[in-house]
Structure formats: structure tokens, C-alpha cells
mmCIF file of C-alpha atoms in Angstrom:
data_model
loop_
_atom_site.group_PDB
_atom_site.id
_atom_site.type_symbol
_atom_site.label_atom_id
_atom_site.label_comp_id
_atom_site.label_asym_id
_atom_site.label_seq_id
_atom_site.Cartn_x
_atom_site.Cartn_y
_atom_site.Cartn_z
ATOM 1 C CA MET C 214 -39.709 -91.186 42.461
ATOM 2 C CA SER C 215 -43.176 -92.031 41.129
ATOM 3 C CA ASP C 216 -45.048 -88.741 40.674
ATOM 4 C CA ARG C 217 -48.424 -90.482 40.965
ATOM 5 C CA LEU C 218 -47.555 -92.219 44.224
ATOM 6 C CA LYS C 219 -45.990 -89.037 45.579
ATOM 7 C CA ALA C 220 -49.239 -87.199 44.799
ATOM 8 C CA LEU C 221 -51.116 -89.879 46.723
ATOM 9 C CA ALA C 222 -48.785 -89.485 49.705
ATOM 10 C CA ASP C 223 -49.073 -85.697 49.484
ATOM 11 C CA ALA C 224 -52.871 -86.110 49.720
ATOM 12 C CA GLY C 225 -52.375 -87.611 53.186
ATOM 13 C CA VAL C 226 -52.516 -91.310 52.292
ATOM 14 C CA SER C 227 -49.687 -93.369 53.793
ATOM 15 C CA ILE C 228 -48.605 -95.980 51.229
ATOM 16 C CA TRP C 229 -47.793 -99.362 52.731
ATOM 17 C CA LEU C 230 -46.784 -102.524 50.877
ATOM 18 C CA ASP C 231 -48.876 -105.617 51.531
ATOM 19 C CA ASP C 232 -46.028 -108.070 51.072
ATOM 20 C CA LEU C 233 -42.702 -109.160 52.551
ATOM 21 C CA SER C 234 -40.113 -111.824 51.832
ATOM 22 C CA ARG C 235 -36.497 -112.423 52.718
ATOM 23 C CA GLU C 236 -35.614 -112.131 49.032
ATOM 24 C CA ARG C 237 -37.218 -108.676 48.962
ATOM 25 C CA LEU C 238 -35.129 -107.720 51.989
ATOM 26 C CA ARG C 239 -31.837 -109.194 50.756
ATOM 27 C CA SER C 240 -32.078 -107.786 47.249
ATOM 28 C CA GLY C 241 -32.648 -104.256 48.495
ATOM 29 C CA ASN C 242 -36.044 -104.190 46.790
ATOM 30 C CA LEU C 243 -37.843 -102.950 49.911
ATOM 31 C CA GLU C 244 -35.357 -100.083 50.287
ATOM 32 C CA GLN C 245 -35.894 -99.291 46.605
ATOM 33 C CA LEU C 246 -39.677 -99.135 47.061
ATOM 34 C CA VAL C 247 -39.198 -96.781 49.999
ATOM 35 C CA ALA C 248 -36.909 -94.549 47.935
ATOM 36 C CA GLU C 249 -38.786 -94.626 44.636
ATOM 37 C CA LYS C 250 -42.420 -95.534 45.346
ATOM 38 C CA SER C 251 -43.199 -93.557 48.545
ATOM 39 C CA VAL C 252 -43.664 -96.778 50.555
ATOM 40 C CA VAL C 253 -43.617 -96.017 54.293
ATOM 41 C CA GLY C 254 -44.901 -99.257 55.808
ATOM 42 C CA VAL C 255 -45.327 -103.008 55.341
ATOM 43 C CA THR C 256 -48.098 -105.418 56.232
ATOM 44 C CA THR C 257 -47.791 -109.199 56.356
ATOM 45 C CA ASN C 258 -50.150 -112.105 56.908
ATOM 46 C CA PRO C 259 -49.905 -115.911 56.893
ATOM 47 C CA SER C 260 -50.598 -116.057 53.134
ATOM 48 C CA ILE C 261 -47.685 -113.728 52.428
ATOM 49 C CA PHE C 262 -45.242 -115.749 54.532
ATOM 50 C CA SER C 263 -46.493 -119.020 53.060
ATOM 51 C CA ALA C 264 -45.810 -117.696 49.552
ATOM 52 C CA ALA C 265 -42.391 -116.321 50.552
ATOM 53 C CA LEU C 266 -41.251 -119.611 52.069
ATOM 54 C CA GLY C 267 -42.546 -121.622 49.148
ATOM 55 C CA GLU C 268 -40.392 -119.827 46.579
ATOM 56 C CA GLY C 269 -36.653 -119.610 46.073
ATOM 57 C CA ASP C 270 -33.869 -120.531 48.482
ATOM 58 C CA ALA C 271 -33.614 -117.450 50.727
ATOM 59 C CA TYR C 272 -34.697 -119.411 53.799
ATOM 60 C CA ASP C 273 -32.699 -122.588 53.164
ATOM 61 C CA GLU C 274 -29.708 -121.746 55.356
ATOM 62 C CA GLN C 275 -31.840 -120.781 58.347
ATOM 63 C CA LEU C 276 -34.029 -123.857 57.889
ATOM 64 C CA ARG C 277 -30.929 -126.066 57.962
ATOM 65 C CA GLU C 278 -29.763 -124.389 61.170
ATOM 66 C CA LEU C 279 -33.165 -124.782 62.797
ATOM 67 C CA ALA C 280 -33.421 -128.406 61.681
ATOM 68 C CA GLY C 281 -29.957 -129.083 63.086
ATOM 69 C CA LYS C 282 -31.067 -127.750 66.453
ATOM 70 C CA GLY C 283 -34.199 -129.906 66.408
ATOM 71 C CA VAL C 284 -36.508 -126.878 66.476
ATOM 72 C CA GLY C 285 -40.200 -127.722 66.039
ATOM 73 C CA VAL C 286 -42.406 -126.352 63.260
ATOM 74 C CA ASP C 287 -44.247 -123.726 65.324
ATOM 75 C CA ASP C 288 -41.037 -122.373 66.830
ATOM 76 C CA ALA C 289 -39.395 -122.334 63.396
ATOM 77 C CA ILE C 290 -42.258 -120.290 61.931
ATOM 78 C CA PHE C 291 -42.060 -117.896 64.869
ATOM 79 C CA THR C 292 -38.290 -117.449 64.422
ATOM 80 C CA ILE C 293 -38.371 -117.051 60.639
ATOM 81 C CA THR C 294 -41.252 -114.583 60.507
ATOM 82 C CA THR C 295 -40.076 -112.432 63.407
ATOM 83 C CA ASP C 296 -36.598 -112.263 61.858
ATOM 84 C CA ASP C 297 -38.055 -110.937 58.597
ATOM 85 C CA VAL C 298 -40.271 -108.429 60.360
ATOM 86 C CA ARG C 299 -37.389 -107.220 62.555
ATOM 87 C CA ASP C 300 -35.225 -106.657 59.470
ATOM 88 C CA ALA C 301 -38.078 -104.860 57.679
ATOM 89 C CA CYS C 302 -38.563 -102.641 60.745
ATOM 90 C CA ASP C 303 -34.915 -101.642 60.429
ATOM 91 C CA VAL C 304 -35.371 -100.778 56.741
ATOM 92 C CA LEU C 305 -38.427 -98.671 57.594
ATOM 93 C CA ARG C 306 -36.798 -97.017 60.603
ATOM 94 C CA PRO C 307 -35.959 -93.741 58.792
ATOM 95 C CA ALA C 308 -39.631 -93.349 57.806
ATOM 96 C CA TYR C 309 -40.605 -93.993 61.432
ATOM 97 C CA ASP C 310 -38.083 -91.425 62.674
ATOM 98 C CA THR C 311 -39.611 -88.874 60.273
ATOM 99 C CA ASN C 312 -43.206 -89.690 61.251
ATOM 100 C CA PRO C 313 -43.823 -92.273 64.014
ATOM 101 C CA ALA C 314 -47.283 -93.056 62.608
ATOM 102 C CA ASP C 315 -45.486 -94.626 59.639
ATOM 103 C CA GLY C 316 -42.370 -96.745 59.195
ATOM 104 C CA ARG C 317 -44.461 -99.607 60.538
ATOM 105 C CA VAL C 318 -44.241 -103.352 59.884
ATOM 106 C CA SER C 319 -47.085 -105.676 60.912
ATOM 107 C CA ILE C 320 -46.945 -109.313 62.000
ATOM 108 C CA GLU C 321 -50.051 -111.359 62.751
ATOM 109 C CA VAL C 322 -50.869 -113.665 65.625
ATOM 110 C CA ASP C 323 -51.661 -117.250 64.637
ATOM 111 C CA PRO C 324 -55.152 -116.982 63.051
ATOM 112 C CA GLY C 325 -56.085 -120.222 64.775
ATOM 113 C CA LEU C 326 -56.260 -118.152 67.974
ATOM 114 C CA ALA C 327 -58.865 -115.739 66.568
ATOM 115 C CA ARG C 328 -61.580 -117.057 68.908
ATOM 116 C CA ASP C 329 -59.320 -117.314 71.975
ATOM 117 C CA THR C 330 -58.768 -114.042 73.839
ATOM 118 C CA GLU C 331 -56.121 -115.164 76.319
ATOM 119 C CA ALA C 332 -54.044 -117.081 73.763
ATOM 120 C CA THR C 333 -54.139 -114.063 71.435
ATOM 121 C CA ILE C 334 -52.875 -111.796 74.230
ATOM 122 C CA ALA C 335 -50.076 -114.234 75.073
ATOM 123 C CA GLN C 336 -48.887 -114.559 71.487
ATOM 124 C CA ALA C 337 -49.135 -110.823 70.841
ATOM 125 C CA LYS C 338 -46.806 -110.234 73.793
ATOM 126 C CA ALA C 339 -44.411 -112.943 72.586
ATOM 127 C CA LEU C 340 -44.280 -111.507 69.050
ATOM 128 C CA TRP C 341 -43.734 -107.986 70.376
ATOM 129 C CA ALA C 342 -40.867 -109.147 72.611
ATOM 130 C CA SER C 343 -39.252 -111.196 69.853
ATOM 131 C CA VAL C 344 -39.391 -108.543 67.101
ATOM 132 C CA ASP C 345 -38.201 -106.016 69.706
ATOM 133 C CA ARG C 346 -38.732 -102.936 67.532
ATOM 134 C CA THR C 347 -40.826 -99.932 68.521
ATOM 135 C CA ASN C 348 -42.037 -99.564 64.919
ATOM 136 C CA ALA C 349 -43.615 -103.035 64.808
ATOM 137 C CA LEU C 350 -47.376 -103.577 64.849
ATOM 138 C CA ILE C 351 -48.970 -106.785 66.107
ATOM 139 C CA LYS C 352 -51.991 -107.820 64.035
ATOM 140 C CA ILE C 353 -55.015 -108.981 66.017
ATOM 141 C CA PRO C 354 -58.266 -109.938 64.260
ATOM 142 C CA ALA C 355 -61.386 -107.910 65.061
ATOM 143 C CA THR C 356 -63.412 -110.912 66.175
ATOM 144 C CA GLU C 357 -65.560 -110.572 69.288
ATOM 145 C CA GLU C 358 -62.872 -112.508 71.163
ATOM 146 C CA GLY C 359 -60.210 -110.251 69.682
ATOM 147 C CA LEU C 360 -61.711 -107.038 71.066
ATOM 148 C CA PRO C 361 -60.711 -107.583 74.732
ATOM 149 C CA ALA C 362 -57.293 -108.759 73.525
ATOM 150 C CA ILE C 363 -56.839 -105.441 71.706
ATOM 151 C CA THR C 364 -57.640 -103.538 74.903
ATOM 152 C CA ALA C 365 -55.290 -105.697 76.994
ATOM 153 C CA VAL C 366 -52.373 -105.423 74.582
ATOM 154 C CA ILE C 367 -52.746 -101.662 74.011
ATOM 155 C CA ALA C 368 -52.899 -101.264 77.812
ATOM 156 C CA GLU C 369 -49.355 -102.675 77.961
ATOM 157 C CA GLY C 370 -48.047 -100.222 75.383
ATOM 158 C CA ILE C 371 -47.904 -102.691 72.489
ATOM 159 C CA ASN C 372 -48.727 -101.287 69.046
ATOM 160 C CA VAL C 373 -51.616 -103.034 67.288
ATOM 161 C CA ASN C 374 -52.902 -103.409 63.744
ATOM 162 C CA VAL C 375 -56.505 -104.565 64.117
ATOM 163 C CA THR C 376 -57.270 -106.730 61.095
ATOM 164 C CA LEU C 377 -60.314 -108.286 59.399
ATOM 165 C CA ILE C 378 -62.747 -105.419 60.006
ATOM 166 C CA PHE C 379 -65.739 -105.559 57.678
ATOM 167 C CA SER C 380 -68.753 -103.884 59.314
ATOM 168 C CA ILE C 381 -69.203 -100.369 60.667
ATOM 169 C CA ASP C 382 -70.606 -101.719 63.944
ATOM 170 C CA ARG C 383 -67.538 -103.885 64.517
ATOM 171 C CA TYR C 384 -65.274 -100.996 63.527
ATOM 172 C CA ARG C 385 -66.880 -98.822 66.217
ATOM 173 C CA ALA C 386 -66.258 -101.619 68.726
ATOM 174 C CA VAL C 387 -62.602 -101.759 67.604
ATOM 175 C CA MET C 388 -62.131 -98.023 68.176
ATOM 176 C CA ASP C 389 -63.792 -98.354 71.578
ATOM 177 C CA ALA C 390 -61.450 -101.244 72.458
ATOM 178 C CA TYR C 391 -58.465 -99.127 71.447
ATOM 179 C CA MET C 392 -59.550 -96.189 73.593
ATOM 180 C CA ALA C 393 -60.265 -98.488 76.532
ATOM 181 C CA GLY C 394 -56.701 -99.787 76.201
ATOM 182 C CA LEU C 395 -55.334 -96.256 76.131
ATOM 183 C CA GLU C 396 -57.277 -95.401 79.285
ATOM 184 C CA LYS C 397 -55.776 -98.413 81.049
ATOM 185 C CA ALA C 398 -52.319 -97.471 79.767
ATOM 186 C CA ARG C 399 -52.775 -93.963 81.117
ATOM 187 C CA ASP C 400 -53.859 -95.326 84.500
ATOM 188 C CA ALA C 401 -50.677 -97.423 84.523
ATOM 189 C CA GLY C 402 -48.558 -94.340 83.876
ATOM 190 C CA LEU C 403 -47.513 -95.201 80.320
ATOM 191 C CA ASP C 404 -46.574 -92.536 77.781
ATOM 192 C CA LEU C 405 -49.585 -92.529 75.445
ATOM 193 C CA SER C 406 -47.683 -90.748 72.685
ATOM 194 C CA THR C 407 -45.659 -93.920 72.060
ATOM 195 C CA ILE C 408 -48.691 -96.155 71.453
ATOM 196 C CA HIS C 409 -49.847 -96.478 67.851
ATOM 197 C CA SER C 410 -52.580 -98.453 66.148
ATOM 198 C CA VAL C 411 -54.377 -98.800 62.831
ATOM 199 C CA GLY C 412 -57.757 -100.335 62.097
ATOM 200 C CA SER C 413 -57.550 -102.471 58.932
ATOM 201 C CA PHE C 414 -60.862 -102.125 57.153
ATOM 202 C CA PHE C 415 -61.178 -104.706 54.360
ATOM 203 C CA VAL C 416 -62.438 -103.389 51.040
ATOM 204 C CA SER C 417 -62.478 -105.636 47.949
ATOM 205 C CA ARG C 418 -63.912 -108.658 49.731
ATOM 206 C CA VAL C 419 -67.056 -106.643 50.514
ATOM 207 C CA ASP C 420 -67.692 -106.111 46.805
ATOM 208 C CA SER C 421 -66.921 -109.755 46.010
ATOM 209 C CA GLU C 422 -69.492 -111.057 48.507
ATOM 210 C CA ILE C 423 -72.207 -108.492 47.838
ATOM 211 C CA ASP C 424 -71.747 -108.588 44.050
ATOM 212 C CA ASP C 425 -72.240 -112.347 44.143
ATOM 213 C CA ARG C 426 -75.485 -111.913 46.077
ATOM 214 C CA LEU C 427 -76.684 -109.166 43.723
ATOM 215 C CA ASP C 428 -76.071 -111.505 40.787
ATOM 216 C CA LYS C 429 -78.178 -114.146 42.522
ATOM 217 C CA VAL C 430 -81.016 -111.634 42.977
ATOM 218 C CA GLY C 431 -80.679 -111.238 39.224
ATOM 219 C CA THR C 432 -82.719 -108.116 38.555
ATOM 220 C CA ASP C 433 -81.461 -105.133 36.574
ATOM 221 C CA GLU C 434 -81.929 -103.038 39.712
ATOM 222 C CA ALA C 435 -79.708 -105.389 41.722
ATOM 223 C CA ARG C 436 -76.999 -105.665 39.064
ATOM 224 C CA ALA C 437 -76.837 -101.870 38.787
ATOM 225 C CA LEU C 438 -75.580 -101.822 42.393
ATOM 226 C CA LYS C 439 -72.557 -104.045 41.730
ATOM 227 C CA GLY C 440 -69.172 -102.538 42.551
ATOM 228 C CA LYS C 441 -70.620 -99.855 44.818
ATOM 229 C CA ALA C 442 -70.701 -101.495 48.245
ATOM 230 C CA ALA C 443 -66.995 -101.677 49.145
ATOM 231 C CA VAL C 444 -66.201 -98.007 48.555
ATOM 232 C CA ALA C 445 -69.436 -96.934 50.263
ATOM 233 C CA ASN C 446 -68.611 -99.140 53.251
ATOM 234 C CA ALA C 447 -65.121 -97.651 53.564
ATOM 235 C CA ARG C 448 -66.486 -94.121 53.304
ATOM 236 C CA LEU C 449 -68.899 -94.877 56.132
ATOM 237 C CA ALA C 450 -65.970 -96.277 58.121
ATOM 238 C CA TYR C 451 -64.123 -92.998 57.701
ATOM 239 C CA ALA C 452 -67.187 -91.107 58.934
ATOM 240 C CA ALA C 453 -67.248 -93.407 61.983
ATOM 241 C CA PHE C 454 -63.537 -92.713 62.514
ATOM 242 C CA THR C 455 -63.983 -88.929 62.497
ATOM 243 C CA ASP C 456 -66.936 -89.293 64.852
ATOM 244 C CA ALA C 457 -65.123 -91.568 67.310
ATOM 245 C CA PHE C 458 -61.969 -89.479 67.479
ATOM 246 C CA SER C 459 -63.747 -86.342 68.604
ATOM 247 C CA GLY C 460 -65.725 -85.483 71.701
ATOM 248 C CA GLU C 461 -64.844 -85.538 75.388
ATOM 249 C CA ARG C 462 -63.526 -89.082 75.724
ATOM 250 C CA TRP C 463 -61.038 -88.717 72.901
ATOM 251 C CA GLU C 464 -60.071 -85.142 73.726
ATOM 252 C CA SER C 465 -59.120 -86.249 77.241
ATOM 253 C CA LEU C 466 -56.847 -88.959 75.845
ATOM 254 C CA ALA C 467 -55.405 -86.683 73.151
ATOM 255 C CA ALA C 468 -54.553 -84.108 75.802
ATOM 256 C CA ASP C 469 -52.350 -86.780 77.381
ATOM 257 C CA GLY C 470 -50.565 -87.467 74.088
ATOM 258 C CA ALA C 471 -52.731 -90.249 72.596
ATOM 259 C CA GLN C 472 -52.585 -90.870 68.847
ATOM 260 C CA ALA C 473 -55.722 -91.537 66.798
ATOM 261 C CA GLN C 474 -56.109 -95.053 65.419
ATOM 262 C CA ARG C 475 -55.964 -94.364 61.684
ATOM 263 C CA PRO C 476 -58.140 -96.309 59.244
ATOM 264 C CA LEU C 477 -56.117 -98.613 57.004
ATOM 265 C CA TRP C 478 -57.673 -99.679 53.711
ATOM 266 C CA ALA C 479 -56.782 -103.365 53.319
ATOM 267 C CA SER C 480 -57.637 -105.896 50.616
ATOM 268 C CA THR C 481 -57.256 -103.144 48.017
ATOM 269 C CA GLY C 482 -56.275 -105.362 45.112
ATOM 270 C CA VAL C 483 -59.215 -105.401 42.696
ATOM 271 C CA LYS C 484 -60.634 -108.921 42.299
ATOM 272 C CA ASN C 485 -63.147 -108.199 39.523
ATOM 273 C CA PRO C 486 -61.385 -107.563 36.174
ATOM 274 C CA ASP C 487 -64.329 -105.430 35.060
ATOM 275 C CA TYR C 488 -63.383 -102.770 37.626
ATOM 276 C CA PRO C 489 -60.484 -100.291 37.303
ATOM 277 C CA ASP C 490 -57.370 -101.836 38.863
ATOM 278 C CA THR C 491 -56.800 -98.733 41.010
ATOM 279 C CA LEU C 492 -60.442 -98.411 42.144
ATOM 280 C CA TYR C 493 -59.803 -99.009 45.850
ATOM 281 C CA VAL C 494 -57.006 -96.462 45.902
ATOM 282 C CA THR C 495 -58.394 -93.609 43.786
ATOM 283 C CA ASP C 496 -61.872 -93.689 45.331
ATOM 284 C CA LEU C 497 -60.568 -93.818 48.918
ATOM 285 C CA VAL C 498 -58.188 -90.856 48.912
ATOM 286 C CA VAL C 499 -58.520 -88.907 52.153
ATOM 287 C CA ALA C 500 -56.033 -87.555 54.698
ATOM 288 C CA ASP C 501 -55.050 -89.481 57.837
ATOM 289 C CA THR C 502 -55.480 -92.911 56.254
ATOM 290 C CA VAL C 503 -53.254 -95.792 55.189
ATOM 291 C CA ASN C 504 -53.638 -97.815 51.995
ATOM 292 C CA THR C 505 -51.757 -101.108 52.053
ATOM 293 C CA MET C 506 -51.369 -102.464 48.534
ATOM 294 C CA PRO C 507 -50.131 -105.660 46.961
ATOM 295 C CA GLU C 508 -47.245 -104.844 44.637
ATOM 296 C CA LYS C 509 -49.429 -105.305 41.543
ATOM 297 C CA THR C 510 -51.787 -102.540 42.736
ATOM 298 C CA LEU C 511 -48.864 -100.329 43.766
ATOM 299 C CA GLU C 512 -47.334 -100.635 40.301
ATOM 300 C CA ALA C 513 -50.694 -100.041 38.618
ATOM 301 C CA PHE C 514 -51.166 -96.800 40.536
ATOM 302 C CA ALA C 515 -47.591 -95.718 39.818
ATOM 303 C CA ASP C 516 -48.322 -96.272 36.128
ATOM 304 C CA HIS C 517 -51.785 -94.761 35.671
ATOM 305 C CA GLY C 518 -53.411 -93.966 39.014
ATOM 306 C CA GLU C 519 -55.035 -90.579 39.466
ATOM 307 C CA VAL C 520 -55.395 -88.499 42.624
ATOM 308 C CA GLU C 521 -58.665 -86.642 42.187
ATOM 309 C CA GLY C 522 -58.771 -84.992 45.598
ATOM 310 C CA ASP C 523 -60.607 -86.110 48.733
ATOM 311 C CA LYS C 524 -63.093 -88.760 47.578
ATOM 312 C CA VAL C 525 -64.327 -89.711 51.052
ATOM 313 C CA THR C 526 -65.212 -86.773 53.319
ATOM 314 C CA GLY C 527 -68.855 -85.755 53.232
ATOM 315 C CA ARG C 528 -69.990 -88.847 51.301
ATOM 316 C CA GLY C 529 -71.767 -90.497 54.242
ATOM 317 C CA GLU C 530 -75.358 -89.815 53.160
ATOM 318 C CA GLU C 531 -74.647 -90.989 49.619
ATOM 319 C CA SER C 532 -72.991 -94.136 50.980
ATOM 320 C CA GLU C 533 -75.883 -94.883 53.330
ATOM 321 C CA LYS C 534 -78.207 -94.716 50.327
ATOM 322 C CA VAL C 535 -76.164 -97.402 48.542
ATOM 323 C CA PHE C 536 -76.733 -99.794 51.431
ATOM 324 C CA GLN C 537 -80.411 -98.930 51.675
ATOM 325 C CA GLN C 538 -80.736 -99.874 48.019
ATOM 326 C CA ILE C 539 -78.752 -103.087 48.472
ATOM 327 C CA SER C 540 -80.983 -104.078 51.396
ATOM 328 C CA ALA C 541 -84.085 -103.159 49.446
ATOM 329 C CA VAL C 542 -83.293 -105.667 46.676
ATOM 330 C CA GLY C 543 -83.012 -108.434 49.262
ATOM 331 C CA VAL C 544 -79.351 -108.685 50.354
ATOM 332 C CA ASP C 545 -78.999 -109.542 54.070
ATOM 333 C CA LEU C 546 -76.143 -107.247 55.100
ATOM 334 C CA ASP C 547 -75.835 -108.650 58.621
ATOM 335 C CA ASP C 548 -75.263 -112.080 57.115
ATOM 336 C CA VAL C 549 -72.732 -110.616 54.650
ATOM 337 C CA TYR C 550 -70.538 -109.387 57.486
ATOM 338 C CA VAL C 551 -70.772 -112.649 59.439
ATOM 339 C CA VAL C 552 -69.786 -114.624 56.340
ATOM 340 C CA LEU C 553 -66.918 -112.253 55.512
ATOM 341 C CA GLU C 554 -65.451 -112.476 59.016
ATOM 342 C CA ASP C 555 -65.770 -116.266 59.171
ATOM 343 C CA GLU C 556 -64.262 -116.640 55.700
ATOM 344 C CA GLY C 557 -61.498 -114.162 56.521
ATOM 345 C CA VAL C 558 -60.450 -116.123 59.600
ATOM 346 C CA ALA C 559 -60.748 -119.413 57.701
ATOM 347 C CA LYS C 560 -58.618 -118.163 54.770
ATOM 348 C CA PHE C 561 -55.819 -117.049 57.080
ATOM 349 C CA ASP C 562 -56.161 -120.301 59.010
ATOM 350 C CA ASP C 563 -55.790 -122.250 55.749
ATOM 351 C CA ALA C 564 -52.758 -120.151 54.839
ATOM 352 C CA TRP C 565 -51.270 -120.868 58.265
ATOM 353 C CA ALA C 566 -51.801 -124.583 57.690
ATOM 354 C CA GLU C 567 -50.052 -124.247 54.319
ATOM 355 C CA LEU C 568 -47.221 -122.315 55.974
ATOM 356 C CA THR C 569 -46.925 -125.025 58.632
ATOM 357 C CA LYS C 570 -46.768 -127.742 55.970
ATOM 358 C CA THR C 571 -44.166 -125.834 53.947
ATOM 359 C CA VAL C 572 -41.909 -125.315 56.975
ATOM 360 C CA LYS C 573 -42.405 -128.893 58.178
ATOM 361 C CA ASP C 574 -41.439 -130.269 54.769
ATOM 362 C CA GLN C 575 -38.415 -128.025 54.506
ATOM 363 C CA LEU C 576 -37.243 -128.828 58.044
ATOM 364 C CA GLU C 577 -37.455 -132.534 57.254
ATOM 365 C CA LYS C 578 -35.572 -131.996 53.986
ATOM 366 C CA SER C 579 -32.900 -129.950 55.773
ATOM 367 C CA ALA C 580 -32.427 -132.344 58.690
#
């Protein structure tokens, strides 16, 4: 057992792995990470599945079967990915039985549906029915069109991982959408204690975008602010979380068994080599959160990460000041968040296209 990762878990941070492949499942590697690295959850996305299908031969037999049945590309992707997520849910089941907030495995709706509310709802329901595991989470992007889909899906008792959250304003809207779904679920007589959700707040991409703009401003004052925005943004998100999940509206839901929608720190792999490789783990330690890490970040923290106590609570004023300074040097923060959301959807859409091409090629080869 990694002492450093155990210390992180003991500080109240649920450690999830941002990766999944059939090879990882078959080899027992995922079970090993659960046993030795305190991993209690898994997140996936189109990029992860595209990479998994593009390497090795773990999917060859199933692809031959699907090709033999004349299954189309979209249906093949649906079958392959839901099979992997179902198997991962089974591996994580003991963690879920210990703490139902964890032991979770996420699968994302087709990112091409990010601007289509009704299609997102329909696919979320189909994924939930196909995986057929209570410890699954269906990932829905936090676009404006995604918000009513979140409410509708939560209202039916489906667990949701809300992804691609970048701004505090949108995060507040996500938490409101979640609570609206819980209220509808309660009206329908559902057991609120069985409904779980996380809000995936993206971290490193915020620094990447804002750092680039600070470089373009070019002043010493601007450059001195590099590497500060992402952590400050996440700390403000946590303040918004503690604010939202208090007060009359939430207390009424909690009294009926509702679970808070925990913040999940996503995109925590450091993209700038000048920054510490555990930056977005160490500086975001706080209870009641999830940190989903690519394996490289997980291993880096296991090797040399430090838990220095709660680095988030009570840092709101300091974090606000960072953004005041960034605005003051000429960075348009509203535009930053629009660009990040559009790019986030586009990147997953590109990965989905790559996944589609990979499966199409392999189906043709296997036919």
C-alpha cells in the first residue's frame, strides 16, 4: 500500500483513476491499483477508449464476433465500452459496498450530443440500462444544453458525473440542476439516498489557456501570475460547493436522504513541465472531494507527493484576488471559459471520431 496515497485518502480525497482498458481489466492491474494505490473509482472518456482500442489485441475477439453479426460502428462502440465499464464496476464493487459515494465507474455520452438536450437524455438512459450497475456514473457535459439533461436524468434516479465544468457560474448552475433533479425524484417517490453525482471541475486546462494569454500580454506583472489560475479557480469552486450544499433548499433534500454532489478535480495531469507534477493534487487536498488522475500522476504522487493538510478551505478571498489581478492585466476571463468549453467539447468530439475510425477499421479487418 502506498503510504503517500493512503495519506491522501485519509485526508478525505477519494482517489480515482482516469483510465480504463480491457487489458487493464484482464491483467488484474485495476484490482492491483485498488489494493495497493488506494484507487476507489474510475473515469473514462472517448480519448481513453480510443487509446485502449488502438493498442494491443484485447478487443480482437469481440470485434470479430461483432463483425460476424454485421453490427454497425456505433453499436459496436456502445457494446465494447459498456462491457468494459460493467466489468470495472464489478471490480470496484467492494469499494462501493464500503462507501457508496465511491466504487464508481463513469462512462460518457457521445460528445457529439453535447448541444442536444433530448438526445443526451436518451443516450444517458441507454448507457445506464446497458451497464446495469448501480455503481456506474453517466457523464454528461455541463453545456447549457446539458443542464436540463442533468436534471431529467437525476430525476429518474440515474447517477451522473457532470463533466467539462470550467467556470464558477456554470458550476453553480450544475449544482442547481442536480438539486432540481433530486426534487423531481423526491416528487416521484424515489429513494434519494441511492442517487449519487459528482461535478467534474477541470483544472490544468485553465492554467494552459490563461498562461498562454498572460504570455501574450508579456509584462512581468502578467507572467508573475502564471500557474496560479487553475488552483485558485478550483478553490473558488469548493467555496461554491460548500455554499450550495447548505441552507434551506439543501437541508430539505438532505433530510430525505439526498447525497451532496461532490466536486471532482479532473484534468489533474500537469501540462507545463515547469510546474511540480503533483501540483493539482497537493494544492487541492480537502475533504469530501474526488481527484481523478491519469496513471502517470497517480504514480508521481505515490513516489513523492506530499499531503500538507487542507489546502483549499478558507482560501476564497486569496483566490478571488488572483482573478482580479489576471483581469487587471487584460485577460478576458469570460472569453477564457467560453473557449475552454468549446475546445473541451471539440477535443472529445475529435476523440470520438478517432474511436469511430478505429472501430470501423477493425470491424472491416475482422469481417
